PDB file of C-alpha atoms and ligand atoms in Angstrom:
ATOM      1  CA  MET A 721     100.991 -48.185  17.677  1.00 79.00           C
ATOM      2  CA  GLU A 722      97.346 -47.199  17.300  1.00 90.00           C
ATOM      3  CA  ARG A 723      95.496 -46.803  20.579  1.00 94.00           C
ATOM      4  CA  GLY A 724      92.773 -49.306  21.384  1.00 97.00           C
ATOM      5  CA  LYS A 725      89.116 -48.369  21.704  1.00 97.00           C
ATOM      6  CA  LEU A 726      87.293 -47.723  24.947  1.00 98.00           C
ATOM      7  CA  ILE A 727      84.025 -49.666  24.884  1.00 98.00           C
ATOM      8  CA  VAL A 728      81.364 -49.559  27.581  1.00 98.00           C
ATOM      9  CA  VAL A 729      78.872 -52.406  27.855  1.00 97.00           C
ATOM     10  CA  SER A 730      75.764 -52.174  30.024  1.00 95.00           C
ATOM     11  CA  ALA A 731      72.906 -54.580  30.478  1.00 91.00           C
ATOM     12  CA  PRO A 732      70.381 -55.330  33.186  1.00 82.00           C
ATOM     13  CA  SER A 733      71.702 -58.192  35.331  1.00 72.00           C
ATOM     14  CA  GLY A 734      70.744 -61.625  34.039  1.00 73.00           C
ATOM     15  CA  CYS A 735      70.724 -60.461  30.410  1.00 81.00           C
ATOM     16  CA  GLY A 736      73.454 -62.926  29.572  1.00 84.00           C
ATOM     17  CA  LYS A 737      76.068 -60.237  29.072  1.00 89.00           C
ATOM     18  CA  GLY A 738      78.597 -62.333  31.001  1.00 89.00           C
ATOM     19  CA  THR A 739      78.120 -65.197  28.544  1.00 92.00           C
ATOM     20  CA  ILE A 740      78.414 -62.883  25.530  1.00 96.00           C
ATOM     21  CA  LEU A 741      81.550 -61.258  26.934  1.00 95.00           C
ATOM     22  CA  GLY A 742      83.007 -64.682  27.792  1.00 94.00           C
ATOM     23  CA  GLU A 743      82.841 -65.559  24.084  1.00 96.00           C
ATOM     24  CA  VAL A 744      84.099 -62.177  22.893  1.00 97.00           C
ATOM     25  CA  LEU A 745      87.035 -62.181  25.324  1.00 96.00           C
ATOM     26  CA  LYS A 746      88.484 -65.318  23.748  1.00 96.00           C
ATOM     27  CA  ASP A 747      90.094 -62.859  21.322  1.00 97.00           C
ATOM     28  CA  PRO A 748      93.246 -61.440  22.983  1.00 97.00           C
ATOM     29  CA  LYS A 749      92.785 -58.095  21.242  1.00 97.00           C
ATOM     30  CA  PHE A 750      90.355 -57.289  24.082  1.00 98.00           C
ATOM     31  CA  TYR A 751      91.156 -56.347  27.661  1.00 97.00           C
ATOM     32  CA  PHE A 752      88.383 -56.761  30.216  1.00 97.00           C
ATOM     33  CA  SER A 753      88.499 -54.122  32.921  1.00 97.00           C
ATOM     34  CA  VAL A 754      88.181 -55.963  36.248  1.00 98.00           C
ATOM     35  CA  SER A 755      86.096 -53.731  38.505  1.00 98.00           C
ATOM     36  CA  CYS A 756      86.390 -53.292  42.243  1.00 98.00           C
ATOM     37  CA  THR A 757      83.284 -54.128  44.239  1.00 98.00           C
ATOM     38  CA  THR A 758      82.198 -54.308  47.864  1.00 98.00           C
ATOM     39  CA  ARG A 759      79.631 -57.056  47.177  1.00 97.00           C
ATOM     40  CA  GLN A 760      80.244 -60.636  48.292  1.00 96.00           C
ATOM     41  CA  PRO A 761      81.618 -63.034  45.652  1.00 97.00           C
ATOM     42  CA  ARG A 762      79.033 -65.364  44.117  1.00 93.00           C
ATOM     43  CA  GLU A 763      79.797 -69.043  43.917  1.00 91.00           C
ATOM     44  CA  GLY A 764      82.432 -69.652  41.258  1.00 93.00           C
ATOM     45  CA  GLU A 765      83.595 -66.035  41.104  1.00 94.00           C
ATOM     46  CA  VAL A 766      87.336 -65.555  41.408  1.00 96.00           C
ATOM     47  CA  ASP A 767      88.997 -62.537  43.022  1.00 98.00           C
ATOM     48  CA  GLY A 768      91.017 -60.627  40.428  1.00 97.00           C
ATOM     49  CA  VAL A 769      89.241 -62.330  37.523  1.00 94.00           C
ATOM     50  CA  ASN A 770      85.552 -61.418  37.827  1.00 93.00           C
ATOM     51  CA  TYR A 771      86.028 -58.568  40.283  1.00 97.00           C
ATOM     52  CA  ARG A 772      88.504 -57.317  42.825  1.00 98.00           C
ATOM     53  CA  PHE A 773      86.493 -57.957  45.982  1.00 98.00           C
ATOM     54  CA  ILE A 774      87.382 -55.292  48.522  1.00 98.00           C
ATOM     55  CA  THR A 775      85.994 -53.817  51.736  1.00 98.00           C
ATOM     56  CA  LYS A 776      83.943 -50.645  51.894  1.00 98.00           C
ATOM     57  CA  GLU A 777      86.811 -48.962  53.777  1.00 98.00           C
ATOM     58  CA  ARG A 778      89.330 -49.834  51.027  1.00 98.00           C
ATOM     59  CA  PHE A 779      86.855 -48.699  48.376  1.00 98.00           C
ATOM     60  CA  GLU A 780      86.483 -45.332  50.074  1.00 98.00           C
ATOM     61  CA  GLU A 781      90.280 -44.980  50.272  1.00 98.00           C
ATOM     62  CA  LEU A 782      90.546 -45.605  46.533  1.00 98.00           C
ATOM     63  CA  ILE A 783      87.881 -42.948  45.872  1.00 98.00           C
ATOM     64  CA  ALA A 784      89.867 -40.479  47.992  1.00 98.00           C
ATOM     65  CA  GLU A 785      93.077 -41.348  46.121  1.00 98.00           C
ATOM     66  CA  GLY A 786      91.346 -40.631  42.791  1.00 97.00           C
ATOM     67  CA  ALA A 787      92.076 -44.173  41.577  1.00 98.00           C
ATOM     68  CA  PHE A 788      88.686 -44.626  39.884  1.00 98.00           C
ATOM     69  CA  LEU A 789      87.686 -43.456  36.434  1.00 97.00           C
ATOM     70  CA  GLU A 790      84.096 -43.858  37.611  1.00 97.00           C
ATOM     71  CA  HIS A 791      82.234 -45.506  40.457  1.00 98.00           C
ATOM     72  CA  ALA A 792      78.629 -46.027  41.457  1.00 96.00           C
ATOM     73  CA  GLU A 793      76.396 -47.677  44.012  1.00 96.00           C
ATOM     74  CA  TYR A 794      74.180 -50.485  42.764  1.00 91.00           C
ATOM     75  CA  VAL A 795      71.620 -52.375  44.891  1.00 85.00           C
ATOM     76  CA  GLY A 796      73.482 -51.539  48.107  1.00 93.00           C
ATOM     77  CA  ASN A 797      77.070 -52.136  46.973  1.00 97.00           C
ATOM     78  CA  TYR A 798      79.846 -50.042  45.493  1.00 98.00           C
ATOM     79  CA  TYR A 799      81.319 -50.786  42.071  1.00 98.00           C
ATOM     80  CA  GLY A 800      84.221 -48.924  40.461  1.00 98.00           C
ATOM     81  CA  THR A 801      86.576 -48.900  37.471  1.00 98.00           C
ATOM     82  CA  LEU A 802      90.286 -48.393  38.118  1.00 98.00           C
ATOM     83  CA  LEU A 803      91.845 -45.873  35.754  1.00 97.00           C
ATOM     84  CA  ALA A 804      95.473 -47.090  35.534  1.00 97.00           C
ATOM     85  CA  PRO A 805      94.957 -50.540  33.896  1.00 97.00           C
ATOM     86  CA  ILE A 806      92.635 -48.968  31.309  1.00 97.00           C
ATOM     87  CA  GLU A 807      95.179 -46.407  30.202  1.00 97.00           C
ATOM     88  CA  GLU A 808      97.941 -49.041  30.032  1.00 97.00           C
ATOM     89  CA  ASN A 809      95.896 -51.355  27.836  1.00 98.00           C
ATOM     90  CA  LEU A 810      94.587 -48.635  25.512  1.00 97.00           C
ATOM     91  CA  ALA A 811      98.184 -47.517  25.001  1.00 97.00           C
ATOM     92  CA  GLN A 812      99.096 -51.102  24.109  1.00 97.00           C
ATOM     93  CA  GLY A 813      96.468 -51.038  21.359  1.00 97.00           C
ATOM     94  CA  LYS A 814      93.929 -53.254  23.148  1.00 97.00           C
ATOM     95  CA  ASP A 815      90.197 -52.646  22.941  1.00 98.00           C
ATOM     96  CA  VAL A 816      89.169 -52.136  26.559  1.00 98.00           C
ATOM     97  CA  LEU A 817      85.751 -53.418  27.639  1.00 98.00           C
ATOM     98  CA  LEU A 818      84.079 -51.849  30.666  1.00 98.00           C
ATOM     99  CA  GLU A 819      81.102 -53.827  31.893  1.00 96.00           C
ATOM    100  CA  ILE A 820      79.296 -51.287  34.041  1.00 96.00           C
ATOM    101  CA  GLU A 821      75.812 -50.094  34.969  1.00 92.00           C
ATOM    102  CA  VAL A 822      74.036 -47.062  33.547  1.00 91.00           C
ATOM    103  CA  LYS A 823      75.159 -44.394  36.033  1.00 93.00           C
ATOM    104  CA  GLY A 824      78.793 -45.368  35.483  1.00 96.00           C
ATOM    105  CA  ALA A 825      78.249 -45.319  31.718  1.00 96.00           C
ATOM    106  CA  GLU A 826      76.909 -41.770  31.980  1.00 95.00           C
ATOM    107  CA  GLN A 827      80.049 -40.718  33.848  1.00 96.00           C
ATOM    108  CA  ILE A 828      82.226 -42.261  31.126  1.00 97.00           C
ATOM    109  CA  ARG A 829      80.171 -40.504  28.438  1.00 96.00           C
ATOM    110  CA  ALA A 830      80.912 -37.156  30.094  1.00 97.00           C
ATOM    111  CA  LEU A 831      84.584 -37.870  30.854  1.00 96.00           C
ATOM    112  CA  ARG A 832      85.609 -39.738  27.730  1.00 96.00           C
ATOM    113  CA  PRO A 833      84.054 -38.536  24.463  1.00 94.00           C
ATOM    114  CA  ASP A 834      86.166 -41.184  22.686  1.00 93.00           C
ATOM    115  CA  ALA A 835      84.233 -44.032  24.357  1.00 97.00           C
ATOM    116  CA  SER A 836      81.560 -46.061  22.539  1.00 98.00           C
ATOM    117  CA  LEU A 837      78.585 -47.325  24.507  1.00 98.00           C
ATOM    118  CA  ILE A 838      76.797 -50.622  23.841  1.00 98.00           C
ATOM    119  CA  PHE A 839      73.561 -51.655  25.567  1.00 96.00           C
ATOM    120  CA  ILE A 840      72.331 -55.249  25.752  1.00 95.00           C
ATOM    121  CA  VAL A 841      68.647 -55.980  26.423  1.00 92.00           C
ATOM    122  CA  PRO A 842      66.801 -59.233  27.108  1.00 89.00           C
ATOM    123  CA  PRO A 843      64.033 -60.262  24.669  1.00 88.00           C
ATOM    124  CA  SER A 844      61.531 -59.470  27.494  1.00 89.00           C
ATOM    125  CA  LEU A 845      61.373 -58.839  31.262  1.00 90.00           C
ATOM    126  CA  GLU A 846      59.759 -62.262  31.702  1.00 90.00           C
ATOM    127  CA  THR A 847      62.767 -63.925  30.037  1.00 89.00           C
ATOM    128  CA  LEU A 848      65.008 -61.929  32.357  1.00 87.00           C
ATOM    129  CA  ARG A 849      63.124 -63.101  35.482  1.00 91.00           C
ATOM    130  CA  GLU A 850      63.343 -66.726  34.288  1.00 90.00           C
ATOM    131  CA  ARG A 851      67.077 -66.422  33.615  1.00 86.00           C
ATOM    132  CA  LEU A 852      67.725 -64.976  37.086  1.00 87.00           C
ATOM    133  CA  ILE A 853      65.673 -67.759  38.708  1.00 90.00           C
ATOM    134  CA  ASN A 854      67.528 -70.421  36.699  1.00 89.00           C
ATOM    135  CA  ARG A 855      70.897 -68.904  37.600  1.00 85.00           C
ATOM    136  CA  GLY A 856      69.951 -69.663  41.201  1.00 83.00           C
ATOM    137  CA  THR A 857      72.471 -67.287  42.739  1.00 82.00           C
ATOM    138  CA  GLU A 858      70.003 -64.885  44.379  1.00 83.00           C
ATOM    139  CA  GLU A 859      67.002 -65.069  46.677  1.00 87.00           C
ATOM    140  CA  MET A 860      63.586 -64.274  45.205  1.00 90.00           C
ATOM    141  CA  ASP A 861      63.356 -60.813  46.808  1.00 90.00           C
ATOM    142  CA  VAL A 862      66.734 -59.850  45.298  1.00 88.00           C
ATOM    143  CA  ILE A 863      65.580 -61.197  41.908  1.00 89.00           C
ATOM    144  CA  GLU A 864      62.446 -59.033  42.059  1.00 91.00           C
ATOM    145  CA  LYS A 865      64.589 -55.997  42.963  1.00 89.00           C
ATOM    146  CA  ARG A 866      66.889 -56.713  40.023  1.00 87.00           C
ATOM    147  CA  VAL A 867      63.951 -57.141  37.598  1.00 90.00           C
ATOM    148  CA  ALA A 868      62.460 -53.832  38.790  1.00 91.00           C
ATOM    149  CA  LYS A 869      65.876 -52.219  38.391  1.00 87.00           C
ATOM    150  CA  ALA A 870      66.187 -53.717  34.892  1.00 87.00           C
ATOM    151  CA  GLU A 871      62.804 -52.287  33.872  1.00 90.00           C
ATOM    152  CA  GLN A 872      64.026 -48.862  34.891  1.00 88.00           C
ATOM    153  CA  GLU A 873      67.454 -49.371  33.275  1.00 84.00           C
ATOM    154  CA  ILE A 874      66.027 -50.394  29.898  1.00 87.00           C
ATOM    155  CA  THR A 875      64.699 -46.849  29.502  1.00 88.00           C
ATOM    156  CA  TYR A 876      68.345 -45.687  29.380  1.00 88.00           C
ATOM    157  CA  ARG A 877      69.025 -47.413  26.071  1.00 90.00           C
ATOM    158  CA  GLU A 878      68.585 -44.131  24.198  1.00 92.00           C
ATOM    159  CA  ARG A 879      71.726 -42.796  25.836  1.00 94.00           C
ATOM    160  CA  TYR A 880      73.822 -45.522  24.214  1.00 97.00           C
ATOM    161  CA  ASP A 881      75.342 -45.661  20.738  1.00 97.00           C
ATOM    162  CA  TYR A 882      74.334 -49.256  19.990  1.00 97.00           C
ATOM    163  CA  CYS A 883      71.712 -51.639  21.354  1.00 95.00           C
ATOM    164  CA  LEU A 884      71.553 -55.383  20.809  1.00 95.00           C
ATOM    165  CA  VAL A 885      68.968 -57.947  21.894  1.00 92.00           C
ATOM    166  CA  ASN A 886      70.334 -61.089  23.518  1.00 92.00           C
ATOM    167  CA  ASP A 887      67.983 -63.763  22.292  1.00 91.00           C
ATOM    168  CA  LYS A 888      70.238 -66.421  20.758  1.00 93.00           C
ATOM    169  CA  LEU A 889      73.807 -66.327  22.089  1.00 94.00           C
ATOM    170  CA  GLU A 890      75.416 -66.948  18.715  1.00 96.00           C
ATOM    171  CA  ASP A 891      73.554 -64.053  17.091  1.00 97.00           C
ATOM    172  CA  ALA A 892      74.272 -61.721  20.008  1.00 96.00           C
ATOM    173  CA  VAL A 893      78.017 -62.481  19.850  1.00 97.00           C
ATOM    174  CA  ALA A 894      78.051 -61.890  16.087  1.00 98.00           C
ATOM    175  CA  ASP A 895      76.194 -58.582  16.560  1.00 98.00           C
ATOM    176  CA  PHE A 896      78.603 -57.561  19.296  1.00 98.00           C
ATOM    177  CA  LEU A 897      81.661 -58.244  17.146  1.00 98.00           C
ATOM    178  CA  ALA A 898      80.097 -56.396  14.206  1.00 98.00           C
ATOM    179  CA  ILE A 899      79.574 -53.342  16.414  1.00 98.00           C
ATOM    180  CA  VAL A 900      83.189 -53.498  17.658  1.00 98.00           C
ATOM    181  CA  ARG A 901      84.454 -53.709  14.088  1.00 97.00           C
ATOM    182  CA  ALA A 902      82.403 -50.636  13.178  1.00 97.00           C
ATOM    183  CA  ILE A 903      83.878 -48.794  16.171  1.00 97.00           C
ATOM    184  CA  GLU A 904      87.403 -49.747  15.085  1.00 95.00           C
ATOM    185  CA  LEU A 905      86.803 -48.588  11.521  1.00 94.00           C
ATOM    186  CA  LYS A 906      85.113 -45.314  12.406  1.00 93.00           C
ATOM    187  CA  VAL A 907      86.870 -42.303  10.917  1.00 89.00           C
ATOM    188  CA  GLU A 908      88.213 -40.010  13.661  1.00 81.00           C
ATOM    189  CA  LYS A 909      86.890 -36.469  13.193  1.00 77.00           C
TER     190      LYS A 909
HETATM  191  P1  5GP B2392      76.665 -57.775  39.560  1.00 82.54           P
HETATM  192  O1  5GP B2392      76.520 -57.609  41.048  1.00 82.54           O
HETATM  193  O2  5GP B2392      75.466 -58.424  38.939  1.00 82.54           O
HETATM  194  O3  5GP B2392      77.967 -58.413  39.159  1.00 82.54           O
HETATM  195  O4  5GP B2392      76.743 -56.302  38.941  1.00 82.54           O
HETATM  196  C1  5GP B2392      75.739 -55.363  39.183  1.00 82.54           C
HETATM  197  C2  5GP B2392      75.867 -54.201  38.226  1.00 82.54           C
HETATM  198  O5  5GP B2392      77.074 -53.478  38.475  1.00 82.54           O
HETATM  199  C3  5GP B2392      75.950 -54.658  36.769  1.00 82.54           C
HETATM  200  O6  5GP B2392      75.056 -53.842  36.025  1.00 82.54           O
HETATM  201  C4  5GP B2392      77.383 -54.395  36.378  1.00 82.54           C
HETATM  202  O7  5GP B2392      77.487 -54.065  35.015  1.00 82.54           O
HETATM  203  C5  5GP B2392      77.692 -53.193  37.256  1.00 82.54           C
HETATM  204  N1  5GP B2392      79.132 -52.978  37.448  1.00 82.54           N
HETATM  205  C6  5GP B2392      80.136 -53.876  37.510  1.00 82.54           C
HETATM  206  N2  5GP B2392      81.318 -53.268  37.652  1.00 82.54           N
HETATM  207  C7  5GP B2392      81.080 -51.932  37.656  1.00 82.54           C
HETATM  208  C8  5GP B2392      81.910 -50.760  37.758  1.00 82.54           C
HETATM  209  O8  5GP B2392      83.121 -50.821  37.866  1.00 82.54           O
HETATM  210  N3  5GP B2392      81.282 -49.564  37.727  1.00 82.54           N
HETATM  211  C9  5GP B2392      79.935 -49.434  37.612  1.00 82.54           C
HETATM  212  N4  5GP B2392      79.426 -48.211  37.562  1.00 82.54           N
HETATM  213  N5  5GP B2392      79.126 -50.500  37.505  1.00 82.54           N
HETATM  214  C10 5GP B2392      79.678 -51.731  37.534  1.00 82.54           C
END
């Protein structure tokens, strides 16, 4: 069986990447890599589905065991990608989606030359701030921190292979699937 593709997706928080991925993941040819994190679950988040919510101590044990393909700290919390489920799913021919921030994406770029990197940007920083406020899951000071972080992160787009603007959901999903198809059809050199 042909191996699946390793696809990294990054976007500043509040860009709507969760909504785009929710649509894309309706197709069972994809496997979504569930990351480990030390941050608290948000309302509605389910352990084992959105993230594996673990303690800082457990996270540090997993680092020591070499269980992570990559890990990074983001706004005061740890986030990491477990290696084993990724390898299993690639071997089963699934396209594996890693939804991770820019430092993690850089690590994957260095470790896995076979990976393709997609960046999602909001139409503007103002739209991003509005979306975060409407989501209502964070206090205003955290929102401002995330917007500042996003402004800095957007400058990383040049390190990615593809960049799409999430303005209308339908268009963004279509663009995303078109990029994935191109990745699948790329001639291996
Ligand atoms: P949030 O707290 O909003 O769910 O995620 C914060 C940031 O951490 C997002 O940019 C998200 O893509 C990133 N993230 C989630 N899981 C991982 C991971 O396993 N590794 C890395 N490096 N970043 C992650």
